[in-house]
Each structure stands twice: as structure tokens, then as C-alpha cells.
Coordinates of C-alpha atoms in Angstrom, one line a residue:
M8 CA -0.7 -13.7 -46.0
E9 CA 2.9 -14.4 -45.2
A10 CA 2.5 -13.2 -41.6
V11 CA 0.1 -16.1 -40.8
S12 CA 2.1 -19.3 -41.7
E13 CA 0.4 -22.6 -42.6
T14 CA 2.3 -24.2 -39.7
D15 CA 0.8 -21.7 -37.2
V16 CA -2.7 -22.2 -38.7
Q17 CA -2.4 -26.0 -38.3
F18 CA -1.0 -25.7 -34.7
W19 CA -3.7 -23.3 -33.5
M20 CA -6.6 -25.1 -35.2
A21 CA -5.5 -28.3 -33.5
K22 CA -5.4 -26.5 -30.2
A23 CA -8.9 -25.0 -30.7
L24 CA -10.2 -28.5 -31.5
N25 CA -8.5 -30.2 -28.5
W26 CA -9.6 -27.5 -26.1
G27 CA -13.2 -27.5 -27.0
E28 CA -15.1 -25.7 -24.3
A29 CA -12.2 -26.3 -21.8
T30 CA -14.3 -27.8 -19.0
S31 CA -11.5 -30.2 -17.8
C32 CA -8.5 -29.3 -15.7
S33 CA -6.1 -30.4 -18.4
A34 CA -7.8 -28.3 -21.1
L35 CA -7.9 -25.2 -18.8
L36 CA -4.2 -25.7 -18.0
D37 CA -3.2 -26.0 -21.6
T38 CA -5.4 -23.1 -22.7
S39 CA -4.0 -20.8 -20.0
R40 CA -0.4 -21.9 -20.7
H41 CA -0.8 -20.8 -24.4
L42 CA -2.9 -17.6 -23.9
G43 CA 0.1 -15.3 -24.5
S44 CA 1.0 -17.0 -27.7
L45 CA -2.6 -17.2 -28.8
R46 CA -3.0 -13.4 -28.4
S47 CA 0.0 -12.9 -30.6
F48 CA -1.5 -15.2 -33.3
L49 CA -4.9 -13.5 -33.0
Q50 CA -3.1 -10.2 -33.5
Q51 CA -1.5 -11.5 -36.7
V52 CA -4.9 -12.7 -37.9
L53 CA -6.4 -9.3 -37.1
Q54 CA -3.7 -7.5 -39.1
G55 CA -4.4 -9.8 -42.0
L56 CA -8.2 -9.3 -41.9
Q57 CA -7.8 -5.5 -41.7
Q58 CA -6.1 -5.6 -45.1
M59 CA -8.9 -7.5 -46.8
S60 CA -11.3 -5.5 -49.0
S61 CA -14.4 -7.7 -48.4
T62 CA -15.6 -10.6 -46.3
S63 CA -15.5 -12.9 -49.3
E64 CA -11.8 -12.1 -49.8
A65 CA -11.1 -12.6 -46.1
M66 CA -12.8 -16.1 -46.2
K67 CA -10.9 -17.0 -49.3
T68 CA -7.5 -15.9 -47.9
F69 CA -8.2 -17.3 -44.4
P70 CA -10.5 -20.3 -44.9
F71 CA -9.9 -21.5 -41.4
V72 CA -10.9 -18.2 -39.7
G73 CA -14.7 -18.8 -39.2
Q74 CA -14.3 -22.2 -37.5
F75 CA -11.2 -21.0 -35.5
L76 CA -12.8 -17.9 -34.1
G77 CA -16.1 -19.7 -33.5
R78 CA -14.5 -22.3 -31.3
L79 CA -12.5 -19.8 -29.3
C80 CA -15.7 -17.8 -28.6
W81 CA -17.0 -20.8 -26.6
N82 CA -13.8 -21.3 -24.6
P83 CA -14.4 -19.9 -21.1
C84 CA -10.7 -19.6 -20.4
V85 CA -10.1 -17.5 -23.6
I86 CA -13.2 -15.3 -23.0
A87 CA -12.2 -14.7 -19.4
D88 CA -9.0 -13.1 -20.6
E89 CA -10.0 -9.5 -21.4
R90 CA -7.2 -9.0 -24.0
S91 CA -8.1 -12.2 -25.9
Q92 CA -11.8 -11.3 -25.9
R93 CA -11.0 -7.9 -27.3
L94 CA -9.0 -9.4 -30.1
L95 CA -11.9 -11.8 -30.9
L96 CA -14.3 -9.0 -31.1
R97 CA -12.1 -7.0 -33.4
C98 CA -11.5 -10.0 -35.7
L99 CA -15.3 -10.6 -35.9
S100 CA -15.9 -6.9 -36.6
C101 CA -13.4 -7.0 -39.5
L102 CA -15.3 -10.0 -41.0
Y103 CA -18.6 -8.2 -40.9
S104 CA -19.9 -6.7 -44.2
A105 CA -21.6 -3.3 -43.9
E106 CA -23.1 -3.9 -47.4
P107 CA -23.1 -7.7 -48.1
L108 CA -22.6 -8.5 -51.8
N109 CA -23.8 -12.1 -51.9
A110 CA -25.5 -14.9 -49.9
V111 CA -22.2 -16.0 -48.4
E112 CA -21.6 -12.6 -46.9
R113 CA -25.2 -12.3 -45.7
K114 CA -24.9 -15.7 -44.0
A115 CA -21.6 -14.7 -42.5
N116 CA -23.1 -11.5 -41.1
M117 CA -25.8 -13.5 -39.4
W118 CA -23.2 -15.8 -37.8
I119 CA -21.0 -12.8 -36.8
K120 CA -24.0 -11.1 -35.1
N121 CA -24.7 -14.3 -33.2
M122 CA -21.1 -14.5 -32.0
L123 CA -21.0 -10.9 -31.0
C124 CA -24.3 -11.4 -29.1
H125 CA -22.7 -14.4 -27.4
L126 CA -19.6 -12.4 -26.4
I127 CA -21.1 -9.1 -25.3
S128 CA -24.9 -9.6 -24.6
E129 CA -27.4 -11.9 -23.1
E130 CA -30.3 -11.0 -25.4
E131 CA -33.2 -13.3 -26.0
G132 CA -32.8 -15.2 -29.2
S133 CA -29.1 -15.2 -29.4
V134 CA -27.3 -18.4 -30.2
A135 CA -25.6 -18.3 -26.8
H136 CA -29.0 -17.8 -25.1
A137 CA -30.5 -20.7 -27.0
T138 CA -27.6 -23.0 -26.3
V139 CA -27.7 -22.6 -22.6
K140 CA -31.4 -22.1 -22.1
H141 CA -31.9 -25.7 -21.0
A142 CA -29.6 -25.1 -18.1
G143 CA -31.4 -22.0 -16.9
L144 CA -28.2 -19.9 -17.2
T145 CA -27.2 -16.7 -19.0
P146 CA -24.1 -17.0 -21.2
K147 CA -22.2 -15.0 -18.7
L148 CA -23.2 -17.3 -15.9
Y149 CA -22.6 -20.4 -18.0
H150 CA -18.9 -19.4 -18.6
T151 CA -18.4 -18.2 -15.1
E152 CA -19.7 -21.4 -13.6
A153 CA -17.7 -23.5 -16.0
L154 CA -14.5 -21.6 -15.1
Q155 CA -15.4 -21.8 -11.4
K156 CA -15.9 -25.5 -11.5
V157 CA -12.5 -26.2 -13.1
V158 CA -10.8 -23.7 -10.7
S159 CA -12.4 -25.4 -7.7
L160 CA -11.1 -28.8 -8.8
M161 CA -7.6 -27.4 -9.3
T162 CA -7.7 -25.6 -5.9
E163 CA -8.6 -28.9 -4.2
E164 CA -5.7 -30.6 -5.9
V165 CA -3.3 -27.9 -4.7
I166 CA -4.6 -28.1 -1.1
K167 CA -4.3 -31.9 -1.1
S168 CA -0.8 -31.8 -2.5
C169 CA 0.4 -30.4 0.9
D170 CA -1.3 -33.2 2.9
G171 CA 0.0 -36.7 3.6
L172 CA 3.5 -36.2 2.3
P173 CA 6.5 -37.1 4.5
N174 CA 8.6 -34.0 4.1
T175 CA 8.9 -30.6 2.5
S176 CA 11.1 -31.7 -0.4
A177 CA 8.5 -34.3 -1.4
R178 CA 5.8 -31.7 -1.4
C179 CA 7.7 -29.4 -3.7
S180 CA 8.6 -32.2 -6.1
N181 CA 5.0 -32.0 -7.5
G182 CA 5.6 -30.4 -11.0
N183 CA 1.9 -29.9 -11.4
I184 CA 2.0 -27.0 -9.0
H185 CA 4.4 -25.1 -11.3
A186 CA 2.2 -26.0 -14.2
M187 CA -0.9 -24.6 -12.5
S188 CA 0.9 -21.4 -11.5
T189 CA 1.9 -21.0 -15.1
A190 CA -1.7 -21.4 -16.2
C191 CA -2.8 -18.8 -13.7
A192 CA -0.4 -16.1 -14.9
A193 CA -2.5 -15.0 -17.8
L194 CA -5.8 -14.9 -15.7
V195 CA -4.9 -13.3 -12.4
T196 CA -7.4 -10.5 -12.8
C197 CA -10.3 -12.9 -13.2
P198 CA -12.3 -13.0 -9.9
Q199 CA -12.8 -16.7 -10.3
M200 CA -9.1 -17.4 -10.0
S201 CA -8.6 -15.9 -6.6
P202 CA -9.1 -19.1 -4.6
L203 CA -6.6 -21.0 -6.8
I204 CA -4.0 -18.2 -6.6
G205 CA -4.4 -18.1 -2.8
A206 CA -4.0 -21.9 -2.5
L207 CA -0.8 -21.8 -4.7
L208 CA 0.7 -19.0 -2.5
K209 CA -0.1 -20.9 0.6
H210 CA 1.5 -24.1 -0.9
S211 CA 4.7 -22.2 -1.7
M212 CA 4.7 -20.7 1.8
L213 CA 4.3 -24.1 3.5
C214 CA 6.9 -25.7 1.3
G215 CA 9.5 -23.0 1.8
S216 CA 10.5 -23.3 -1.8
S217 CA 10.1 -21.2 -4.9
C218 CA 8.0 -23.7 -6.9
L219 CA 5.7 -21.0 -8.5
N220 CA 6.1 -19.5 -11.9
Q221 CA 7.7 -16.1 -11.4
E222 CA 5.5 -14.6 -14.1
L223 CA 2.5 -15.4 -11.8
I224 CA 4.2 -13.7 -8.9
K225 CA 4.9 -10.6 -11.0
E226 CA 1.3 -10.4 -12.4
V227 CA -0.3 -11.0 -9.0
S228 CA 1.9 -8.2 -7.4
E229 CA 1.0 -5.7 -10.1
A230 CA -2.7 -6.6 -10.0
L231 CA -2.8 -6.2 -6.2
I232 CA -1.1 -2.7 -6.3
S233 CA -3.5 -1.6 -9.1
K234 CA -6.5 -2.9 -7.3
R235 CA -7.4 -5.3 -10.1
L236 CA -7.2 -8.3 -7.9
V237 CA -8.6 -9.1 -4.4
L238 CA -7.0 -11.8 -2.3
E239 CA -7.5 -12.9 1.3
D240 CA -5.1 -11.4 3.7
E241 CA -3.3 -14.7 4.3
A242 CA -2.6 -15.0 0.6
V243 CA -1.2 -11.5 0.3
V244 CA 1.1 -12.1 3.3
N245 CA 2.2 -15.4 1.8
L246 CA 3.0 -13.6 -1.5
W247 CA 5.2 -11.1 0.4
C248 CA 7.0 -14.0 2.2
C249 CA 7.6 -15.7 -1.1
N250 CA 8.9 -12.7 -3.0
P251 CA 10.7 -9.7 -1.3
T252 CA 10.2 -7.7 -4.5
C253 CA 6.4 -7.8 -4.0
L254 CA 6.8 -6.7 -0.4
E255 CA 9.0 -3.8 -1.4
G256 CA 6.4 -2.8 -4.1
A257 CA 3.7 -2.8 -1.4
A258 CA 5.7 -0.6 0.9
V259 CA 6.7 1.8 -1.9
S260 CA 3.0 1.9 -3.0
L261 CA 2.0 2.9 0.6
L262 CA 4.6 5.7 0.6
E263 CA 3.5 7.0 -2.8
S264 CA -0.1 7.0 -1.8
V265 CA 0.6 9.1 1.3
L266 CA 2.9 11.5 -0.5
S267 CA 0.4 12.1 -3.4
D268 CA -2.9 12.4 -1.5
H269 CA -2.5 14.4 1.6
E270 CA -6.1 15.5 2.0
T271 CA -7.4 11.9 2.3
M272 CA -4.4 10.6 4.2
T273 CA -4.3 13.2 6.9
Q274 CA -8.0 12.5 7.8
S275 CA -7.5 8.7 8.1
L276 CA -3.8 7.9 8.0
D277 CA -4.0 5.1 10.6
K278 CA -6.9 3.4 8.8
H279 CA -5.0 3.7 5.5
V280 CA -1.8 2.2 7.1
N281 CA -3.8 -0.7 8.6
D282 CA -5.6 -1.3 5.4
S283 CA -2.3 -1.9 3.7
L284 CA -1.9 -5.0 5.8
L285 CA 1.8 -4.2 6.4
P286 CA 1.5 -3.6 10.2
Q287 CA -0.2 -7.0 10.8
A288 CA 2.2 -8.8 8.5
S289 CA 5.2 -7.1 10.2
A290 CA 4.0 -8.3 13.6
D291 CA 3.6 -11.9 12.3
H292 CA 6.8 -12.0 10.3
C293 CA 9.9 -10.2 11.6
H294 CA 11.6 -10.2 8.2
I295 CA 8.7 -8.2 6.7
F296 CA 9.1 -5.5 9.4
L297 CA 12.8 -5.3 8.8
T298 CA 12.3 -4.9 5.0
V299 CA 9.6 -2.2 5.4
N300 CA 11.8 -0.5 8.0
E301 CA 14.8 -0.4 5.7
I302 CA 12.7 1.2 3.0
F303 CA 11.5 3.9 5.4
R304 CA 15.0 4.5 6.6
N305 CA 16.3 5.0 3.1
V306 CA 13.5 7.4 2.2
L307 CA 14.0 9.4 5.4
I308 CA 17.7 9.8 4.5
E309 CA 16.7 11.4 1.2
I310 CA 13.9 13.6 2.5
D311 CA 14.6 14.0 6.2
E312 CA 12.4 17.1 6.7
N313 CA 9.3 15.8 5.0
L314 CA 6.6 15.7 7.6
A315 CA 4.4 13.3 5.6
V316 CA 7.1 10.7 5.6
R317 CA 7.7 11.2 9.3
A318 CA 4.0 10.9 10.0
L319 CA 3.7 7.7 8.0
I320 CA 6.7 6.1 9.8
Q321 CA 5.3 7.1 13.2
V322 CA 1.8 5.9 12.4
F323 CA 3.1 2.6 10.9
T324 CA 5.1 2.0 14.1
V325 CA 2.0 2.7 16.3
C326 CA -0.1 0.3 14.2
F327 CA 2.6 -2.3 14.3
L328 CA 3.0 -2.1 18.1
Q329 CA -0.8 -2.4 18.5
R330 CA -0.8 -5.6 16.4
L331 CA 2.3 -7.0 18.2
T332 CA 0.9 -6.4 21.7
G333 CA -2.4 -8.0 20.6
Q334 CA -0.7 -11.3 20.1
K335 CA -0.6 -14.1 22.6
P336 CA 2.6 -13.8 24.8
Q337 CA 3.8 -17.2 23.7
D338 CA 3.5 -16.2 20.0
R339 CA 5.0 -12.8 20.3
L340 CA 8.7 -12.1 19.4
P341 CA 10.6 -9.7 21.7
L342 CA 11.0 -6.1 20.5
R343 CA 14.8 -6.5 20.2
A344 CA 14.2 -8.9 17.3
F345 CA 12.5 -6.1 15.3
F346 CA 14.7 -3.1 16.1
L347 CA 18.2 -4.0 15.1
L348 CA 21.4 -2.0 14.6
G349 CA 23.5 -4.1 12.3
H350 CA 22.9 -7.6 13.7
Q351 CA 22.5 -6.5 17.3
P352 CA 19.5 -5.0 19.1
H353 CA 19.4 -1.2 19.2
P354 CA 21.1 0.0 22.4
L355 CA 18.0 2.1 23.2
I356 CA 15.9 -1.0 22.9
Q357 CA 18.1 -2.8 25.4
N358 CA 17.1 0.1 27.8
H359 CA 13.4 -0.7 27.2
Y360 CA 12.8 2.6 25.5
L361 CA 10.2 1.1 23.2
T362 CA 8.5 -1.3 25.6
L363 CA 7.0 1.6 27.4
T364 CA 4.3 3.1 25.2
E365 CA 2.0 5.8 26.5
I366 CA -0.7 3.3 27.5
E367 CA 1.8 1.6 29.8
V368 CA 3.1 4.8 31.4
P369 CA 0.8 6.8 33.7
R370 CA 0.3 10.4 32.6
E371 CA 1.8 11.7 35.8
A372 CA 5.1 9.8 34.9
W373 CA 5.4 11.2 31.3
L374 CA 7.7 14.1 32.3
D375 CA 10.1 11.7 34.1
H376 CA 10.0 9.2 31.2
L377 CA 10.6 11.9 28.6
S378 CA 13.5 13.4 30.6
W379 CA 15.0 9.9 30.7
I380 CA 14.6 9.5 26.9
R381 CA 16.3 12.9 26.5
S382 CA 19.2 11.8 28.6
L383 CA 19.7 8.7 26.6
L384 CA 19.6 10.6 23.3
Q385 CA 22.0 13.3 24.7
S386 CA 24.5 10.6 25.6
V387 CA 24.5 9.5 21.9
T388 CA 25.0 13.0 20.6
E389 CA 27.9 13.7 22.9
N390 CA 30.1 11.3 20.8
E391 CA 29.1 13.2 17.6
D392 CA 30.0 16.5 19.2
A393 CA 33.4 15.2 20.3
G394 CA 34.7 14.5 16.8
E395 CA 34.1 13.6 13.2
D396 CA 33.9 9.8 13.6
V397 CA 31.5 8.4 10.9
R398 CA 30.3 5.8 13.4
A399 CA 29.3 8.6 15.8
Y400 CA 27.2 10.2 13.0
Q401 CA 25.6 6.8 12.2
A402 CA 24.7 6.3 15.9
V403 CA 23.0 9.7 16.0
F404 CA 21.1 8.9 12.8
E405 CA 19.9 5.5 14.2
A406 CA 18.9 7.1 17.5
W407 CA 17.0 9.8 15.6
F408 CA 15.3 7.3 13.3
L409 CA 14.1 5.4 16.3
L410 CA 12.7 8.6 17.7
V411 CA 10.9 9.2 14.5
Q412 CA 9.4 5.7 14.7
C413 CA 8.3 6.5 18.3
G414 CA 7.2 10.0 17.4
Y415 CA 4.2 9.6 19.7
W416 CA 6.6 10.4 22.6
V417 CA 7.7 13.6 20.8
D418 CA 4.0 14.5 20.4
A419 CA 3.5 13.7 24.1
A420 CA 6.3 16.1 24.9
A421 CA 4.7 18.8 22.7
E422 CA 1.4 18.3 24.5
L423 CA 3.0 18.7 28.0
L424 CA 4.6 21.9 26.8
V425 CA 1.2 23.5 26.4
L426 CA 0.7 23.7 30.1
A427 CA 4.2 22.9 31.4
A428 CA 5.9 25.1 34.1
P429 CA 9.1 26.9 32.9
E430 CA 11.3 24.7 35.1
N431 CA 10.0 21.6 33.4
A432 CA 10.2 22.8 29.8
E433 CA 13.9 22.3 29.1
P434 CA 14.0 18.5 28.5
L435 CA 10.8 18.6 26.4
L436 CA 12.1 21.5 24.2
W437 CA 15.4 19.6 23.7
L438 CA 13.4 16.5 22.5
L439 CA 11.5 18.6 20.0
M440 CA 14.7 20.3 18.8
F441 CA 16.5 16.9 18.3
F442 CA 13.4 15.5 16.5
H443 CA 13.5 18.3 13.9
H444 CA 17.2 18.9 13.9
P445 CA 19.1 15.7 14.6
T446 CA 22.5 16.8 13.3
N447 CA 24.6 19.5 14.9
R448 CA 25.8 21.2 11.7
G449 CA 27.6 24.4 12.7
H450 CA 26.9 23.6 16.4
Q451 CA 23.3 24.7 15.9
R452 CA 21.7 22.6 18.7
S453 CA 22.0 25.4 21.3
Q454 CA 20.7 28.0 18.7
Q455 CA 17.7 25.8 17.7
T456 CA 16.9 25.2 21.4
A457 CA 16.9 28.9 22.0
V458 CA 14.6 29.5 19.1
A459 CA 12.3 26.8 20.4
R460 CA 12.3 28.4 23.9
E461 CA 11.4 31.8 22.3
A462 CA 8.6 30.4 20.3
W463 CA 7.2 28.5 23.3
T464 CA 7.2 31.7 25.4
H465 CA 5.2 33.5 22.7
L466 CA 2.8 30.7 22.2
R467 CA 2.0 30.4 26.0
I468 CA 1.1 34.1 26.1
L469 CA -0.8 33.9 22.8
F470 CA -3.0 31.0 23.7
L471 CA -3.4 31.7 27.4
T472 CA -4.2 35.4 27.3
R473 CA -7.6 36.8 26.3
P474 CA -7.8 38.5 23.9
P475 CA -4.7 37.1 22.1
P476 CA -2.0 39.9 22.2
P477 CA -1.3 41.0 18.6
R478 CA 2.4 41.5 19.4
H479 CA 2.9 37.8 20.2
L480 CA 0.7 36.7 17.3
S481 CA 3.0 38.6 14.9
A482 CA 6.1 37.2 16.6
V483 CA 4.9 33.6 16.1
K484 CA 4.0 34.3 12.5
E485 CA 7.4 35.9 11.8
L486 CA 9.3 33.0 13.5
L487 CA 7.2 30.5 11.4
S488 CA 8.0 32.2 8.1
S489 CA 11.6 33.1 8.6
S490 CA 13.2 30.6 10.9
L491 CA 15.1 27.4 10.0
S492 CA 13.1 25.9 12.9
A493 CA 9.8 26.3 11.0
N494 CA 8.7 22.7 11.4
L495 CA 9.6 22.7 15.1
I496 CA 7.6 25.9 15.7
L497 CA 4.7 24.5 13.7
H498 CA 4.8 21.3 15.8
L499 CA 4.5 23.4 19.0
F500 CA 1.8 25.6 17.5
S501 CA -0.3 22.6 16.4
N502 CA -0.2 21.2 19.9
F503 CA -1.3 24.5 21.4
T504 CA -4.2 24.6 19.0
V505 CA -5.4 21.1 20.0
F506 CA -4.6 21.0 23.8
S507 CA -5.0 24.6 25.1
H508 CA -8.2 25.3 26.9
G509 CA -9.4 28.4 25.1
P510 CA -12.6 28.6 23.1
V511 CA -12.5 26.9 19.7
S512 CA -13.6 30.1 18.0
I513 CA -10.5 31.9 19.3
I514 CA -8.2 29.0 18.4
T515 CA -9.5 28.9 14.8
E516 CA -9.1 32.7 14.6
I517 CA -5.5 32.4 15.7
T518 CA -4.9 29.6 13.3
D519 CA -6.3 31.6 10.4
K520 CA -4.1 34.5 11.1
V521 CA -0.8 32.5 11.7
L522 CA -1.1 29.8 9.1
T523 CA -1.7 31.8 5.9
E524 CA 0.4 29.9 3.4
A525 CA -0.9 26.8 1.7
V526 CA 2.3 24.9 2.1
V527 CA 2.4 25.6 5.8
K528 CA -1.2 24.4 6.2
R529 CA -0.3 21.2 4.5
R530 CA 2.6 20.6 6.9
A531 CA 0.3 21.4 9.8
L532 CA -2.2 18.8 8.6
W533 CA 0.5 16.1 8.8
I534 CA 1.3 17.0 12.3
L535 CA -2.4 16.9 13.2
A536 CA -2.6 13.5 11.6
S537 CA 0.1 12.1 13.8
I538 CA -1.6 13.6 16.9
R539 CA -4.9 12.1 15.8
C540 CA -3.3 8.6 15.5
R541 CA -1.8 8.9 19.0
L542 CA -5.1 10.0 20.5
N543 CA -6.9 7.1 18.7
S544 CA -4.5 4.6 20.3
A545 CA -4.7 6.2 23.8
A546 CA -6.2 4.3 26.7
T547 CA -8.8 7.0 27.4
R548 CA -10.7 9.3 25.1
D549 CA -11.1 13.1 25.6
D550 CA -14.1 14.0 23.3
R551 CA -13.4 17.7 23.7
V552 CA -9.9 17.3 22.3
H553 CA -11.0 15.0 19.5
S554 CA -13.8 17.5 18.5
R555 CA -11.3 20.4 18.4
L556 CA -8.8 18.3 16.3
R557 CA -11.5 17.5 13.7
T558 CA -12.5 21.2 13.6
L559 CA -8.9 22.3 13.0
Q560 CA -8.4 19.7 10.3
D561 CA -11.6 20.6 8.5
T562 CA -10.7 24.3 8.7
L563 CA -7.3 23.8 7.2
L564 CA -8.6 21.6 4.5
Q565 CA -11.3 24.0 3.5
T566 CA -9.0 27.0 3.3

């Protein structure tokens, strides 16, 4: 057939002969390097075989095909590649005669059966079984161990290439590293390749040079996101350091998973964020934190009222700060290196806004600290109110974004409001208002603060009076369904359900009557998720509150 040229046949037959069973480093390298082209050639062969009317015609048209396919079936590198193995199986199936017409076709059928058994089974009596019986291995183990042996040798070579060389440039001059990374590109999803991929990524990190094949980087990134590859944490972080695109893909993947699976995420958001490895990597490498932060900032600009995105940003920051404070003081970068405005530390960071987490501030000092934060934020908004300066709007946004990152302080304010005296409520209500309505479009700040004060008054009576007065229940429900401050009121309501002292049965009854719409319940779950993360990171644990929180989450999920 014209699609399979004589030149191609000669080239690939020579390759199959030279590779043999590919048990040497050089054979594995060359096989891996040519896997993509080999698949294209096998596809051509398959198309040719599919047009044959019989096995005899196929063998006459492609006299090389039996020997060629047979040799490839014993190459562990080819078999390890799922797409190549699938093509081999399809080619062999095309050669099989359902009704053999002569001795040649009957003999071919026997050989094809043996090859198929070799590829897909470990049955007693197969050619594969007989061939490796003396070694006490199944065919699958035989090929696995052959591949592992070669990969182990190559991994050792990569590790040694970083040792005993005088400088970085000398390390990166080793062209064999690039060749090995090229060989790995087609086999990244093979479990046996993980140690070699990890060693290559570590080598690239140590050398500070892009000496790896970019196709490998792309394949590894896609395989990690799709869960088809497992690497050690150090290797993943090295990948992110080598390639910003891979890091961005990991951050976007985390965002997408949170936005698409609220039922799972709201139950274990902090665990999910930590499992992404991004908080730990951010604490160890400042540029990773800045990259992830920029992605979150851009997403927040687009969907600024999305509570899932806010919860993710807040929980990520909590997890990051936990990792950072867990480092040795001599290894820890100052916070001002992570929280930048342009190229300078954020003004609020210079005032040590972030250095004081809840654990470091005694509960009796929360009100004073929150009042102080309110005064800092108010001073930023005064410039916006004074004119239309773009820089003033930018300063307000950056202050708000920092507040979203440190949303645990907003949650603390909402918690204090549950039992706060009226004379202490004003700064706490202002913080909640600014958190949910950072801009002052149409001079709405005073209006939103008034709505928040009205909702807070109704909620105090609703949750502190027995039985709950129906008039106040209806008022809260009406505010929640009709007000532009719905998220703010829901934030207040959620904290009253968790931190008020009434019986759980009455709290769940109030919740069922107020939160009747599915979309409102989903938003409430995200607020509860951020509260849960804050409680998990607290210095002390209140089992009563944790139990109530779980009950509320389960109730909202069930209904």
C-alpha cells in the first residue's frame, strides 16, 4: 500500500531489531524518543491491514508485519505505552482469521493467539508464560521489572550528574539530561517512570536552567492535574518552580474543583486546599505565593460576590500562614515579602495587620483589634469618597482583597456580634459591610450599614428569645430575599446559628424556616465552610460549637 513506504518499513524494521527487548539505557532512550513516530507508523499499518480481505493477502502485501509486530510485543517500553499497546492489539486482531482457509492462516492464528495472551493475559501455557517461567515471573512482572531496572539506572545517572561538578553551568551542559527528559515524555503515566521524572525535575531546579524537554513538562503537568501521575511533593514543587504555566494550571484546577463541587468542598475545604500542596509550596517559595495570589485577585475582580471564591481565598491564606509560621525563624521570610502592592509591601502589612492572627490575639482583645482594623480600612476609603482618582479606587480594592484573604477576622467580627452589646456593634457591622460591599457606588455605605444594623437587631431578638418571635423571623427572611445586602445578612445569620446559645433543635427549626431556597443554602454552606476552617485553626476547641456546625452543614446538605 502506498501509505506504508518501503523506506519507512526498512527504517522501523531496523529499529525493532536494534531495540530488541530494550533492557539497556540506550535502547530505552531511543525507543522512548521514537514512540510518537512509531505510533503514527503503526496507525498506517493498521489502516492497511483493515483493507485486506484475508490474512494471506495481508501477509503477502506486508511480508514484514509478523516479525515487526512480534518484536514490538516483547519491547517493555512499547508495551508500557498504552496507546502503542492498543495499536499492537488492533493490528494483531486484523491479522486473525475467523475462518482460516489454509495451513498458513491456521499457523498465523496460533501465533496471534500467543501474542495476544502475551499482551493481555498471564495464562498457563502462553508463549509469554513459558519464556519467563524460568525466572519465576509473570509476563507483567517481567516487563515491569525490566523497565524498573533501566529507569533505576537512568535515575542514578541523573542524580550523579548534579554531584562533583564545579558550577551550575557545568551541570547543565550535560546533554544527556535533555535526552532523558525527551525519552520520558511519552511514558509519563507509567508508574515506573515517577522516580526518573522526579530526579529530572530536581536536577532542573538545582541547576536553575531550563534543560528539560518542554514536551515532558507539558505531559507531566496534564497528567498531574488529571490524576494519572503521582509524584513526590518535592518533585511537584520543583515542576512549579521550573514552569510557571504548570503552577498556574494547578491554581486554576483548585479553583475549578471548588466551584464545581460545593457539597464535598464545604465539608473539607481546608483539607482539600492543603492536599493541593499550594500552601506549603507558597510558604517555601515566595514567587509561588505571588503567582497564586495574582490568579485569585483576577478571579475576584470578575466574580467579586461569589462566596465560594472568597471562602477559597480565605482558607488558602489560613493554610499558608499555618505553614509559614511552622517554619524555623531563620528560614522564614517576613510577611511583607509575600503581600506586595506594586513592588512595595502593602501599607496595612507595614502596620502589622497580618502578623496578628487570632491565635496571637487574646479573645478579650478582639474587639479592640477589630476596631483598629476598621479604622485603618476607613482611612483608605476616605480617599475614594473624596474624588474619582483611579489610584484611590485601586487602593480600596487592594485593602478589600487583603481583608478577603484575612476573612477570619471578618468571621471573628460576626461571631462577636452574636453577643455584642449595642455600643460595641458599630465597628463590627462596618467591617462586615465593607467586606460585602467594598465600593461606595451611589454612596451606599451608610445605607448598607443601616441594613446590617436592622438585620442584626432582628437576629438578636430571634435567636435570644424563646420561642422565636414570628415577626422577627419574617423580617429576617424578607431582608434576606429582597435586600442587596443578602450575603451580608446571610453572614450574620450563619454566625448566629453557630454561636448563639439556644438549643440545636430550635436553631435548625429557624434555619429551615429562613433558608428555604436552594441557592441561599449553597451560599450559607460556603460561609459555614470558612467558619469551620477558622475554628479548626483556633488555639482551643469548643466541641459544642463544632458539633452544632456539623449539624447545620448536614442539615443544609440533606435539604
